[in-house]
CSV table of C-alpha atoms in Angstrom, one decimal:
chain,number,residue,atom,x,y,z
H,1,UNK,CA,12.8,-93.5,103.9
H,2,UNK,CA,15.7,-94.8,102.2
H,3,UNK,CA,16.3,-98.0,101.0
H,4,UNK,CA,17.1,-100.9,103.6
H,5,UNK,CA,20.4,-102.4,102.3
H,6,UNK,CA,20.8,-105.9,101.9
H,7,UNK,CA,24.1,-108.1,101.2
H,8,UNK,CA,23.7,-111.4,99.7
H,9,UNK,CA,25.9,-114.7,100.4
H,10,UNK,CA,25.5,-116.9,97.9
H,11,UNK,CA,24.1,-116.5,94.5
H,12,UNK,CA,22.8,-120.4,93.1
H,13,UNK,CA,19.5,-121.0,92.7
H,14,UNK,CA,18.2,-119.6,95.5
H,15,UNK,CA,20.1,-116.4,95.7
H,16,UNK,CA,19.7,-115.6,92.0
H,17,UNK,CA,15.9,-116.1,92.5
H,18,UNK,CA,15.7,-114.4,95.6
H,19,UNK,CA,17.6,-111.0,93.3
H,20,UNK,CA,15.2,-111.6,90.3
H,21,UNK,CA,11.8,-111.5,92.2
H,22,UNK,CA,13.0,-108.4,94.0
H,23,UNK,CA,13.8,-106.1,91.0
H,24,UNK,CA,10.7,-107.7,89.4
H,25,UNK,CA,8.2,-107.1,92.5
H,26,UNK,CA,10.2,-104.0,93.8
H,27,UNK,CA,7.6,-101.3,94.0
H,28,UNK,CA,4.7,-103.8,94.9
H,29,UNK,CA,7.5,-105.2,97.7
H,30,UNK,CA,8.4,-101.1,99.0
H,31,UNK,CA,4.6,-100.3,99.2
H,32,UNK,CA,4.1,-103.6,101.6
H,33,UNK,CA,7.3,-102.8,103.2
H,34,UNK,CA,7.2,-98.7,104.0
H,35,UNK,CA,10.3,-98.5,102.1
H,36,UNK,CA,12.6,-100.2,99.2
H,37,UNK,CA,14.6,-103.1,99.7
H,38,UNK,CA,18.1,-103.4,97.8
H,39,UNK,CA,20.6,-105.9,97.2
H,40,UNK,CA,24.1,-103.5,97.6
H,41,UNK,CA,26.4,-106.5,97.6
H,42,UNK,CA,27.1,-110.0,97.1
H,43,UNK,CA,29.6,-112.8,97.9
H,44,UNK,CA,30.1,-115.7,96.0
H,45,UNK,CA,33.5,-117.8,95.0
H,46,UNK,CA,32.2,-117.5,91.7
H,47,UNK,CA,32.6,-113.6,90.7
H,48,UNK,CA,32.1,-114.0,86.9
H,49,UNK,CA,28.7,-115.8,87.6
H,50,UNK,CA,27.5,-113.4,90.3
H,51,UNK,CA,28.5,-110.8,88.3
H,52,UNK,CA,26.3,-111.6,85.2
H,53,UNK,CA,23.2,-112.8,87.5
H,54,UNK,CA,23.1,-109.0,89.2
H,55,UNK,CA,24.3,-106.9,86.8
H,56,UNK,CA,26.8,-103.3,87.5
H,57,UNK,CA,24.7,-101.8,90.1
H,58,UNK,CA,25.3,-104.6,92.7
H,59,UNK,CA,29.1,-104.6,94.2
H,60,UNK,CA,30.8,-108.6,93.6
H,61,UNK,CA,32.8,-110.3,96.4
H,62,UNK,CA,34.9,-113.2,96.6
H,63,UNK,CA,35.1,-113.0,100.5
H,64,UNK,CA,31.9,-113.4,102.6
H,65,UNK,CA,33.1,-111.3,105.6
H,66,UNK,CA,33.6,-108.4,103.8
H,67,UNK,CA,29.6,-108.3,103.2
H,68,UNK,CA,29.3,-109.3,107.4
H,69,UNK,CA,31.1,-106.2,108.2
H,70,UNK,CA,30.1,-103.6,105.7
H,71,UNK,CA,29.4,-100.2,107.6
H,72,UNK,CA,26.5,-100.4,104.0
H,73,UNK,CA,24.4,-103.6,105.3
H,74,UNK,CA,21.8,-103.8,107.2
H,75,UNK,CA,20.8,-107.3,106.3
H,76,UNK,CA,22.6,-110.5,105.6
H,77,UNK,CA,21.1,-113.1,103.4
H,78,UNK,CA,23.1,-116.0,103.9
H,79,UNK,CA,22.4,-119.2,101.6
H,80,UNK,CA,25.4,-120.9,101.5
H,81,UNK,CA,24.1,-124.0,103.8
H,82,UNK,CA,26.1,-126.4,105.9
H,83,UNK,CA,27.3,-126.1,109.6
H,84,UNK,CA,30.7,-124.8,109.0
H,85,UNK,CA,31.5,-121.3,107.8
H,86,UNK,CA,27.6,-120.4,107.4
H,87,UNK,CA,27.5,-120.6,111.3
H,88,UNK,CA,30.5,-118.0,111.5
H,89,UNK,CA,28.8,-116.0,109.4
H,90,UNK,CA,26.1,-116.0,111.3
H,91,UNK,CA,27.1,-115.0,113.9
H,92,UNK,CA,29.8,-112.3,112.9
H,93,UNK,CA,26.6,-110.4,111.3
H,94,UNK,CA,24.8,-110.9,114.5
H,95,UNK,CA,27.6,-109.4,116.5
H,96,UNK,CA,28.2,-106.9,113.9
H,97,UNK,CA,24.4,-105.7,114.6
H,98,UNK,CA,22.9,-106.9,111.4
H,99,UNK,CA,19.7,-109.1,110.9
H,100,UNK,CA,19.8,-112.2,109.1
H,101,UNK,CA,17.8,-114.3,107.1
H,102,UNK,CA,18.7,-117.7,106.5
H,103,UNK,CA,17.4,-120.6,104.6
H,104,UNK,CA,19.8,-122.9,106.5
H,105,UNK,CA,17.4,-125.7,108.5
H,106,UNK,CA,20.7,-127.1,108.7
H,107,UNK,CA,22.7,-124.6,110.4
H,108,UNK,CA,19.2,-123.5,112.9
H,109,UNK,CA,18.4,-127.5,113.4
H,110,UNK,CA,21.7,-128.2,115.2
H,111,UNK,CA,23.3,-124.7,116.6
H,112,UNK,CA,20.0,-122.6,116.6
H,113,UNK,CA,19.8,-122.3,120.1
H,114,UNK,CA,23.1,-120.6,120.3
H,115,UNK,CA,22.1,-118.2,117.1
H,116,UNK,CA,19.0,-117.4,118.6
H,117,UNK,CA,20.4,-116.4,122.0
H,118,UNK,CA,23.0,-114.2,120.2
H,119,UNK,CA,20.3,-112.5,118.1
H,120,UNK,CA,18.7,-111.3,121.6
H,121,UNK,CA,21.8,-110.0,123.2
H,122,UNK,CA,21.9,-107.7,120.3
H,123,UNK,CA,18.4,-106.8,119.7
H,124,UNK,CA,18.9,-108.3,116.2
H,125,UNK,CA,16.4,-110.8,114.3
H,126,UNK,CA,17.2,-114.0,112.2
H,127,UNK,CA,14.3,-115.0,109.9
H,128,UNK,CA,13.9,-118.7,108.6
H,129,UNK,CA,10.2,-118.7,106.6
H,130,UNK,CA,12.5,-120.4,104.0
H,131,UNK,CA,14.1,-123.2,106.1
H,132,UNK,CA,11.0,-125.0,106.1
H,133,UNK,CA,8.6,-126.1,103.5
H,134,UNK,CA,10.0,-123.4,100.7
H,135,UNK,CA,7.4,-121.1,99.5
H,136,UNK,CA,5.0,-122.6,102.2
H,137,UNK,CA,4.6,-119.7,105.0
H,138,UNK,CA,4.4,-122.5,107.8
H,139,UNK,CA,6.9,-120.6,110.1
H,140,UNK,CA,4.7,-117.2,110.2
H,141,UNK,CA,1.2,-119.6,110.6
H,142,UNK,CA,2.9,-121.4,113.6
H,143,UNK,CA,4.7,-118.5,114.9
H,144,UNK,CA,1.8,-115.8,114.3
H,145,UNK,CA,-1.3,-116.7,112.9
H,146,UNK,CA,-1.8,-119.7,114.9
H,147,UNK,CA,-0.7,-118.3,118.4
H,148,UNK,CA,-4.2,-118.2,120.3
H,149,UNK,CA,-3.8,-122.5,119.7
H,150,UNK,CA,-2.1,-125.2,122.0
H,151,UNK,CA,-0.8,-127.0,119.2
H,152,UNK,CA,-1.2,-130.7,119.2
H,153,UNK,CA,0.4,-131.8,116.6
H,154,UNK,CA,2.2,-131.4,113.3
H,155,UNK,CA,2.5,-133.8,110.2
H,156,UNK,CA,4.5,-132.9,107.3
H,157,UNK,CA,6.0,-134.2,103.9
H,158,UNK,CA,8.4,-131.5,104.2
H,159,UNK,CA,10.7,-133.5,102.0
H,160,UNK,CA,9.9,-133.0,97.9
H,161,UNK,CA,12.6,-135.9,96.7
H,162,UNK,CA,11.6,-138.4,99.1
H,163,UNK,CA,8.2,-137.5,98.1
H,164,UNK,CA,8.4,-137.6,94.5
H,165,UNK,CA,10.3,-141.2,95.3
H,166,UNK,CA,7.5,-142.5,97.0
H,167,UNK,CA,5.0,-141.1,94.0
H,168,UNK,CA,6.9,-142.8,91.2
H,169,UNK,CA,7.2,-146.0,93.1
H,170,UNK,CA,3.6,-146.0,93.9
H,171,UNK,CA,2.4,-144.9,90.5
H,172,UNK,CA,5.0,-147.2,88.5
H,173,UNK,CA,5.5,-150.1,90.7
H,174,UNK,CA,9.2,-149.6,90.7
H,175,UNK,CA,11.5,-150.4,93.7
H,176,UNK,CA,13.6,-147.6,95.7
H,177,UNK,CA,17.1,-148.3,93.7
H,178,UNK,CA,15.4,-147.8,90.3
H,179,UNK,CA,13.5,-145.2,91.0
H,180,UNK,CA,16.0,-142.6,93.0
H,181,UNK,CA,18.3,-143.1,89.4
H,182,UNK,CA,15.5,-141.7,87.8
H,183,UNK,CA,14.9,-138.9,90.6
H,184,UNK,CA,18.9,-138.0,90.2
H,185,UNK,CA,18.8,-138.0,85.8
H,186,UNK,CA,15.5,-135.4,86.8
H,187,UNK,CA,16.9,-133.4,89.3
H,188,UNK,CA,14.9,-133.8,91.9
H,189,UNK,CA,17.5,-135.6,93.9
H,190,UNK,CA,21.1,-134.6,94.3
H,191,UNK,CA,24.5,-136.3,93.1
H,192,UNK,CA,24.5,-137.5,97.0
H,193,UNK,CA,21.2,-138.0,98.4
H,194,UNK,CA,22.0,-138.9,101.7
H,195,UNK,CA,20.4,-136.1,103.1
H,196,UNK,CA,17.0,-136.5,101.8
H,197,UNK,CA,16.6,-140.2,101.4
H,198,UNK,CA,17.9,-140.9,104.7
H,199,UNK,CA,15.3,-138.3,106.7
H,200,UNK,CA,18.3,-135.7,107.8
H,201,UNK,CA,16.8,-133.0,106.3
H,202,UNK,CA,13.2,-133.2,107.0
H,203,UNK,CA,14.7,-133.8,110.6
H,204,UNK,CA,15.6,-130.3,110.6
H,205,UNK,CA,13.1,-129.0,109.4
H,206,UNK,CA,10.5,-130.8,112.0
H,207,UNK,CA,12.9,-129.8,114.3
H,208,UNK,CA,11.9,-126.2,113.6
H,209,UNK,CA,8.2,-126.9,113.6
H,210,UNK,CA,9.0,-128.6,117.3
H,211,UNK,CA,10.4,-125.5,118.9
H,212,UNK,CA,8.1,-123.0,117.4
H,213,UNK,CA,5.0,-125.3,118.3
H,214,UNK,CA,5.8,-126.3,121.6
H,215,UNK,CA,8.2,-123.5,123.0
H,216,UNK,CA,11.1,-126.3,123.5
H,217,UNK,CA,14.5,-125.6,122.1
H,218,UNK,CA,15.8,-126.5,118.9
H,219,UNK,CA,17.3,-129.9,119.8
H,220,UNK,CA,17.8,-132.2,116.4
H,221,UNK,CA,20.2,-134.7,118.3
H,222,UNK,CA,17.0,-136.1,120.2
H,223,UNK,CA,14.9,-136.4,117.1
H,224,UNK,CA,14.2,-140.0,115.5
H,225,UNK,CA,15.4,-140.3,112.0
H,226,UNK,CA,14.1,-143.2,109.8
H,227,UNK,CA,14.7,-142.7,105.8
H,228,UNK,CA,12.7,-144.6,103.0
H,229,UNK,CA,15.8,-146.4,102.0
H,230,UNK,CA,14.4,-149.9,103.0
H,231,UNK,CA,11.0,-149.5,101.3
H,232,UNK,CA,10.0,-152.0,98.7
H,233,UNK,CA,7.4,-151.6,95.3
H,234,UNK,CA,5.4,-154.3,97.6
H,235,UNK,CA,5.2,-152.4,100.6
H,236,UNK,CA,3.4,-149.4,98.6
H,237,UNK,CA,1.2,-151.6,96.9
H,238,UNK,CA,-0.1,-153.7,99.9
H,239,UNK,CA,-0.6,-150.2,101.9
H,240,UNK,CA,-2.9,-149.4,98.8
H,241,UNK,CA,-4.7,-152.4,99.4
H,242,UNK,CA,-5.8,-152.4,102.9
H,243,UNK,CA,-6.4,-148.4,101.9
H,244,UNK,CA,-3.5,-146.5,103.0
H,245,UNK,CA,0.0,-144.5,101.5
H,246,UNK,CA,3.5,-144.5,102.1
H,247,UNK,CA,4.7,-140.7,103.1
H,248,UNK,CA,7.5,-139.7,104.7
H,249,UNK,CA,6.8,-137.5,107.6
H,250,UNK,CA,7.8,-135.4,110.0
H,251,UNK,CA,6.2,-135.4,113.2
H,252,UNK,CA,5.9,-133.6,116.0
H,253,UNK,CA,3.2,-134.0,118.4
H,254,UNK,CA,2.4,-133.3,122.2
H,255,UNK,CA,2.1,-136.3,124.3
H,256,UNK,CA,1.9,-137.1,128.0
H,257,UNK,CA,5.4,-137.7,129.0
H,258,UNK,CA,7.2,-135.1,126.5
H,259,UNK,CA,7.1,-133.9,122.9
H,260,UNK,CA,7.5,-136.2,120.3
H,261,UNK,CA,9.9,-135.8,117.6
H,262,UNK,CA,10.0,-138.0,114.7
H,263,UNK,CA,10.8,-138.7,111.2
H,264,UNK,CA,10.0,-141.9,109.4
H,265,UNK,CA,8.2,-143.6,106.3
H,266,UNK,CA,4.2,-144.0,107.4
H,267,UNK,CA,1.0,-145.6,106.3
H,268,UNK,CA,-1.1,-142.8,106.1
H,269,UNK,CA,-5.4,-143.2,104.9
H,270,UNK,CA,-6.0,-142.3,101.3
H,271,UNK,CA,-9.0,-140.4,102.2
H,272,UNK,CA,-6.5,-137.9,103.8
H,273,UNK,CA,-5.7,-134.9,102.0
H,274,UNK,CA,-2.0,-135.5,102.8
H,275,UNK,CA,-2.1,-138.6,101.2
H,276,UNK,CA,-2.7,-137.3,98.0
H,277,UNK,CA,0.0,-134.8,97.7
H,278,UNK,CA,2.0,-136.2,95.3
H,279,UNK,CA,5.9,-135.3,93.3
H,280,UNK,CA,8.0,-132.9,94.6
H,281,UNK,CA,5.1,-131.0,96.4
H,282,UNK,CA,5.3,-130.1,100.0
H,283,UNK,CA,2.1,-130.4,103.2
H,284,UNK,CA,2.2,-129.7,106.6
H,285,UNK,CA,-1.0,-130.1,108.7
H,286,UNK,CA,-1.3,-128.8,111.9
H,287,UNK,CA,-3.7,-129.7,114.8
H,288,UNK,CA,-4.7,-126.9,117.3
H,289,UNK,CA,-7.0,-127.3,119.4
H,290,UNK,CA,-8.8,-124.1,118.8
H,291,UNK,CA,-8.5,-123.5,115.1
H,292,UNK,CA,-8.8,-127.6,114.3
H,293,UNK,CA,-7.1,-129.4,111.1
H,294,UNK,CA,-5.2,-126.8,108.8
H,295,UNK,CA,-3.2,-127.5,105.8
H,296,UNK,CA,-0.4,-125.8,104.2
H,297,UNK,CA,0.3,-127.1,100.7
H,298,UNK,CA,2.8,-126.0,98.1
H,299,UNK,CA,6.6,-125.9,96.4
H,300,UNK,CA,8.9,-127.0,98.8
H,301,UNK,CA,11.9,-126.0,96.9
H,302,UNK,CA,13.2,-124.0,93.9
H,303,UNK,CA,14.5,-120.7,92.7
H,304,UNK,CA,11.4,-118.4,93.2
H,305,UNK,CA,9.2,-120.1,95.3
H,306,UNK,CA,12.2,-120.2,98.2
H,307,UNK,CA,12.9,-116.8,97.2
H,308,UNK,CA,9.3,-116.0,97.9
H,309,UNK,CA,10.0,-117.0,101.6
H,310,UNK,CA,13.3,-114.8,101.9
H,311,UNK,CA,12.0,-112.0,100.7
H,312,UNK,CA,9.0,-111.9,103.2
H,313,UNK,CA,11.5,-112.1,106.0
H,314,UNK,CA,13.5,-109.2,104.1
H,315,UNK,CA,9.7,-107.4,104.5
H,316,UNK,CA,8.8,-108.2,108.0
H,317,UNK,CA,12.5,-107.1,109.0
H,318,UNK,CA,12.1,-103.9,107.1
H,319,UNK,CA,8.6,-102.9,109.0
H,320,UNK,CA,10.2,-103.9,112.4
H,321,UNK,CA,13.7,-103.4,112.6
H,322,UNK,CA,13.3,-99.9,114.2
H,323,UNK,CA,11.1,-101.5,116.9
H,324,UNK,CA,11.7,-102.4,120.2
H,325,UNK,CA,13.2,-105.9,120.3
H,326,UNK,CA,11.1,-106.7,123.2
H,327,UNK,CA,7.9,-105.7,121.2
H,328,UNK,CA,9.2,-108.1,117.6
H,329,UNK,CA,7.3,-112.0,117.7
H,330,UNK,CA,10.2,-114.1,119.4
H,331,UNK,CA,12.5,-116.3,116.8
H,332,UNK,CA,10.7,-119.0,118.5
H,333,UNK,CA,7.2,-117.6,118.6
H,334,UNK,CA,7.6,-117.7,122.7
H,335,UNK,CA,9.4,-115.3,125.0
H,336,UNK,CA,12.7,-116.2,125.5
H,337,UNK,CA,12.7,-116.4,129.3
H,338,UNK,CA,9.6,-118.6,129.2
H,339,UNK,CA,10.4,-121.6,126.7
H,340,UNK,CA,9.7,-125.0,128.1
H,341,UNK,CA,11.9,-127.6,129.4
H,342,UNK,CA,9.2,-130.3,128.6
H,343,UNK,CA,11.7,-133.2,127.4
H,344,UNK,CA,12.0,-134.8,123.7
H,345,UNK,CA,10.1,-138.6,124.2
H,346,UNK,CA,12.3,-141.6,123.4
H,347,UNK,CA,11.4,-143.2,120.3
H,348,UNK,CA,11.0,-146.7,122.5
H,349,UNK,CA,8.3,-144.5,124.2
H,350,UNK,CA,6.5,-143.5,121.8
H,351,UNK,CA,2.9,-145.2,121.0
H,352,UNK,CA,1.5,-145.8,117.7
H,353,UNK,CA,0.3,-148.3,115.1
H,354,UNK,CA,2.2,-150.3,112.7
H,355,UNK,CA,2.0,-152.2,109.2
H,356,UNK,CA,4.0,-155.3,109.3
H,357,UNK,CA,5.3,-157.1,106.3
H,358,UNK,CA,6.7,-161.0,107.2
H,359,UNK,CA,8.3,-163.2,104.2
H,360,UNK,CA,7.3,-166.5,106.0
H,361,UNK,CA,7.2,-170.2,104.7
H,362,UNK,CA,4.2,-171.3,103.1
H,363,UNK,CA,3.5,-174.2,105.7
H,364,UNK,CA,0.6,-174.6,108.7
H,365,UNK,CA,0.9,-172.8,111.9
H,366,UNK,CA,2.9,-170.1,110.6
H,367,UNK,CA,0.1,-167.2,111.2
H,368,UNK,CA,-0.4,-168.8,115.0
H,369,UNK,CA,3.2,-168.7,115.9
H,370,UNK,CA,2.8,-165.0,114.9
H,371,UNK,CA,-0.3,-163.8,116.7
H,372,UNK,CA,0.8,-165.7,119.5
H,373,UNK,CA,4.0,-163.4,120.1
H,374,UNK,CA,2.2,-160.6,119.3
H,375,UNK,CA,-0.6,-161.6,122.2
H,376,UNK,CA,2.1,-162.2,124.5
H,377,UNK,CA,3.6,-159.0,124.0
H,378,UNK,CA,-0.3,-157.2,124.8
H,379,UNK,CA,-0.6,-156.3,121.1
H,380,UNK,CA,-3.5,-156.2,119.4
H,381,UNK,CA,-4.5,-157.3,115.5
H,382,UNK,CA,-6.2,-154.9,113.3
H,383,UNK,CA,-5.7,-156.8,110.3
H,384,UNK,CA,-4.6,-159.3,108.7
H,385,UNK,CA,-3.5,-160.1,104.8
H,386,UNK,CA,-2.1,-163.6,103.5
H,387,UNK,CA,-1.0,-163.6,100.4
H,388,UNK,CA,-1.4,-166.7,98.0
H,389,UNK,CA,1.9,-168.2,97.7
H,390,UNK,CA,1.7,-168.5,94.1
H,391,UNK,CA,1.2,-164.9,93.8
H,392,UNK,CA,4.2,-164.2,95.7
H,393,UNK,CA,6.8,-166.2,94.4
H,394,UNK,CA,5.2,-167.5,91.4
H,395,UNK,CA,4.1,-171.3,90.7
H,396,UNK,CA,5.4,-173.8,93.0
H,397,UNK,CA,6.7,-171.4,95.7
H,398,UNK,CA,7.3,-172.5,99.1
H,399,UNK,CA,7.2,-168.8,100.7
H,400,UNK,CA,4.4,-166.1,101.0
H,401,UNK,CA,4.0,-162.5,102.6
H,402,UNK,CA,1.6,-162.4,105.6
H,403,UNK,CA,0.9,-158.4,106.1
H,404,UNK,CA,-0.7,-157.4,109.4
H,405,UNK,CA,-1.9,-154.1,110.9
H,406,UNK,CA,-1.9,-153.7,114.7
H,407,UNK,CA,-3.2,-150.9,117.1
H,408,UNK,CA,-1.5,-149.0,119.3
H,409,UNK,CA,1.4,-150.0,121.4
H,410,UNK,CA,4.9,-149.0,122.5
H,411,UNK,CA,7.3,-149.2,120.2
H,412,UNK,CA,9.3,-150.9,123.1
H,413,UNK,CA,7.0,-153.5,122.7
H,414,UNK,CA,7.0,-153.8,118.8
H,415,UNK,CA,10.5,-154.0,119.1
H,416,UNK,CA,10.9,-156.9,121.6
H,417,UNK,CA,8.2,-158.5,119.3
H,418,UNK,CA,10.1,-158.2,116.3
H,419,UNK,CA,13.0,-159.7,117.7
H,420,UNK,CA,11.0,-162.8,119.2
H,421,UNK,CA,9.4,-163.2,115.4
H,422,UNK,CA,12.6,-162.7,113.2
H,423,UNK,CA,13.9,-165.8,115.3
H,424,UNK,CA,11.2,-168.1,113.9
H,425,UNK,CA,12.9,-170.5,111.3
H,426,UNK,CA,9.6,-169.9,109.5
H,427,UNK,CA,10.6,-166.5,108.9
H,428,UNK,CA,12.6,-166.2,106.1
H,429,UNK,CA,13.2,-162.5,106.0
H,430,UNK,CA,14.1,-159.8,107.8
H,431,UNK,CA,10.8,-158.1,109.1
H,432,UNK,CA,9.5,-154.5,107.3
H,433,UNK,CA,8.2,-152.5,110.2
H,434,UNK,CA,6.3,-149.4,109.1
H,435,UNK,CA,4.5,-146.9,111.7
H,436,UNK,CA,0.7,-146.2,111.0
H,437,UNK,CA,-0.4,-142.6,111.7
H,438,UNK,CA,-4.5,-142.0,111.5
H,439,UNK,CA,-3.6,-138.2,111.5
H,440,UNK,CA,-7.6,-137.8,112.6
């Protein structure tokens, strides 16, 4: 068979990666995929760069839709990210009969729904193994290899800059502010950070996991979004202490009244293999109830291992783009006409556990007052830690930390807690609330 003809948008880290492990792997790649797999053309504003990262063989654009409609495309790569022209893109090579593949968690978070439903009405597919987790083929377990499993949850550091954050500051004592210079002067955190260090992108990404796991659509405007900007060095060390670490996740996880959908800083055990993943690494563990705990480990981001991801969508679209739609896995591992309408769970609805850190005045009572509001509100203590206030605030201080560890409750009811303690003139802080997941 010939060649399957690909056009490229895009060609920075990703793209150029995605090029160079294709001419390095090609015959290895054509004897997996029944037939080769070319790069024919590429758009980039940068000509002279795209030029000298493919070489003569490879046409150079500086316009996008004249890749989209080439009559010489089969498949469109598109890595140029955002919501904005990417998402015209997308869907011109969808109208124009062309399969994508996207590493855009982005674009498929927020307008997915809409791609998706366009890709059915013309029997085209969009692949997204690299949205999620890089090199780490969490979209084809979830979507294939875990499909005989009701999925009950899904925990993931899908994030590598908030993660290596979170590593430095635990392994240097350093506070966030110092630590995310450090993270930019690396490069493991961009120029703007926003994204990452605020949760928006492992948002989308969990969002992803949600819809594949639990047939919902993609819906990131109901998902709760909690960064790791207001962590402090002391957090991480008292969670090391009473035994635990500070990840970010991403959650997603069936519960009675909905699907849960959440991303926020959380004590997690230390005896937990997710605990220890450490730098820029990226884990997702997934509960089914069949197959049990399973972990998915690796390079969340970078040239090659992303590339890695593309290029198996490039293979899988190769094998089945001759086939009946109707007989291809569904972009959302379940058939279109039977996706649930089982709602996204308010985060005031949600039930879990919680680390709190009080700055309180050194003085009798204090810890009562506390555990009294805590009582009344029908939550329970799992532990308590009371620093001396000497150790705090050095000799002669007059405030200490008082760290407690409750069990379950409804966040509704944390909340209305929180608001009853903060207004103790004994509380000289504003309260650090931290969400406890066993993940057993």
């Amino acid at each position: 068979m010939s060649p399957i003809r690909v056009g490229l948008l895009g060609i920075g880290t990703v793209g150029s990666g995605t090029y160079n492990v294709l001419q390095r792997n090609q015959e290895e790649i054509r004897r997996r995929a029944g037939r080769g797999i070319e790069i024919t053309m590429v758009a980039d504003l940068d000509v002279a760069r795209a030029k000298a990262a493919v070489g003569a063989g490879v046409q150079v654009v500086d316009d996008a839709r004249k890749v989209v409609t080439s009559p010489d495309v089969d498949i469109v790569i598109e890595l140029i990210g955002g919501y904005g022209i990417a998402k015209q893109l997308v869907l011109e090579a969808i109208e124009a009969g062309k399969h994508v593949v996207t590493a855009n968690k982005a674009l498929l978070a927020v307008h997915g729904t809409e791609i998706f439903a366009a890709a059915h009405r013309k029997g085209v597919m969009v692949a997204f193994e690299a949205a999620v987790a890089g090199g780490i083929p969490i979209i084809k377990a979830l979507r294939e290899g875990l499909t005989a499993n009701s999925i009950q949850w899904i925990a993931g550091i899908i994030n590598g800059t908030t993660n290596f954050i979170l590593s430095e500051m635990r392994d240097k004592g350093l506070d966030f502010d110092v630590v995310l210079k450090e993270a930019q002067r690396l490069g493991y955190a961009e120029a703007d950070p926003t994204f990452d260090i605020e949760g928006v992108d492992a948002g989308h990404k969990v969002t992803l996991m949600s819809a594949i796991a639990f047939g919902i659509p993609v819906q990131f405007d109901k998902a709760y979004v909690e960064g790791i900007t207001g962590l402090a060095a002391q957090d991480i060390r008292y969670a090391e202490q009473l035994g635990y670490r500070i990840k970010l996740l991403g959650i997603t996880k069936r519960a009675a009244n909905g699907i849960e959908l959440r991303v926020h800083p959380s004590l997690v055990p230390a005896k937990r293999l997710i605990a220890n993943v450490e730098g820029a690494m990226n884990a997702v563990v997934v509960q089914g109830d069949a197959v049990g705990t399973t972990l998915y480990y690796g390079k969340g981001a970078g040239s090659e291992p992303t590339a890695s991801a593309v290029i198996a969508d490039l293979v899988d679209i190769a094998r089945l783009h001759t086939a009946d739609p109707e007989h291809r896995v569904p972009h959302l591992a379940f058939q279109p006409d039977a996706m649930s309408d089982l709602p996204v769970v308010p985060m005031s609805e949600v039930v879990t556990s919680y680390y709190l850190r009080l700055k309180v005045a050194d003085e009798a009572g204090v810890l009562a007052k506390v555990t009294g509001i805590l009582a009344s509100a029908g939550i329970s203590i799992d532990a308590v830690l009371q620093r001396e206030a000497d150790e705090v605030g050095g000799e002669g201080s007059t405030h200490t930390d008082l760290i407690i560890l409750t069990h379950e409750c409804q966040e509704a009811k944390m909340t209305g807690a929180l608001a009853q303690m903060q207004a103790l003139p004994t509380v000289l802080a504003p309260i650090t609330r931290i969400r406890k997941e066993e993940l057993a």
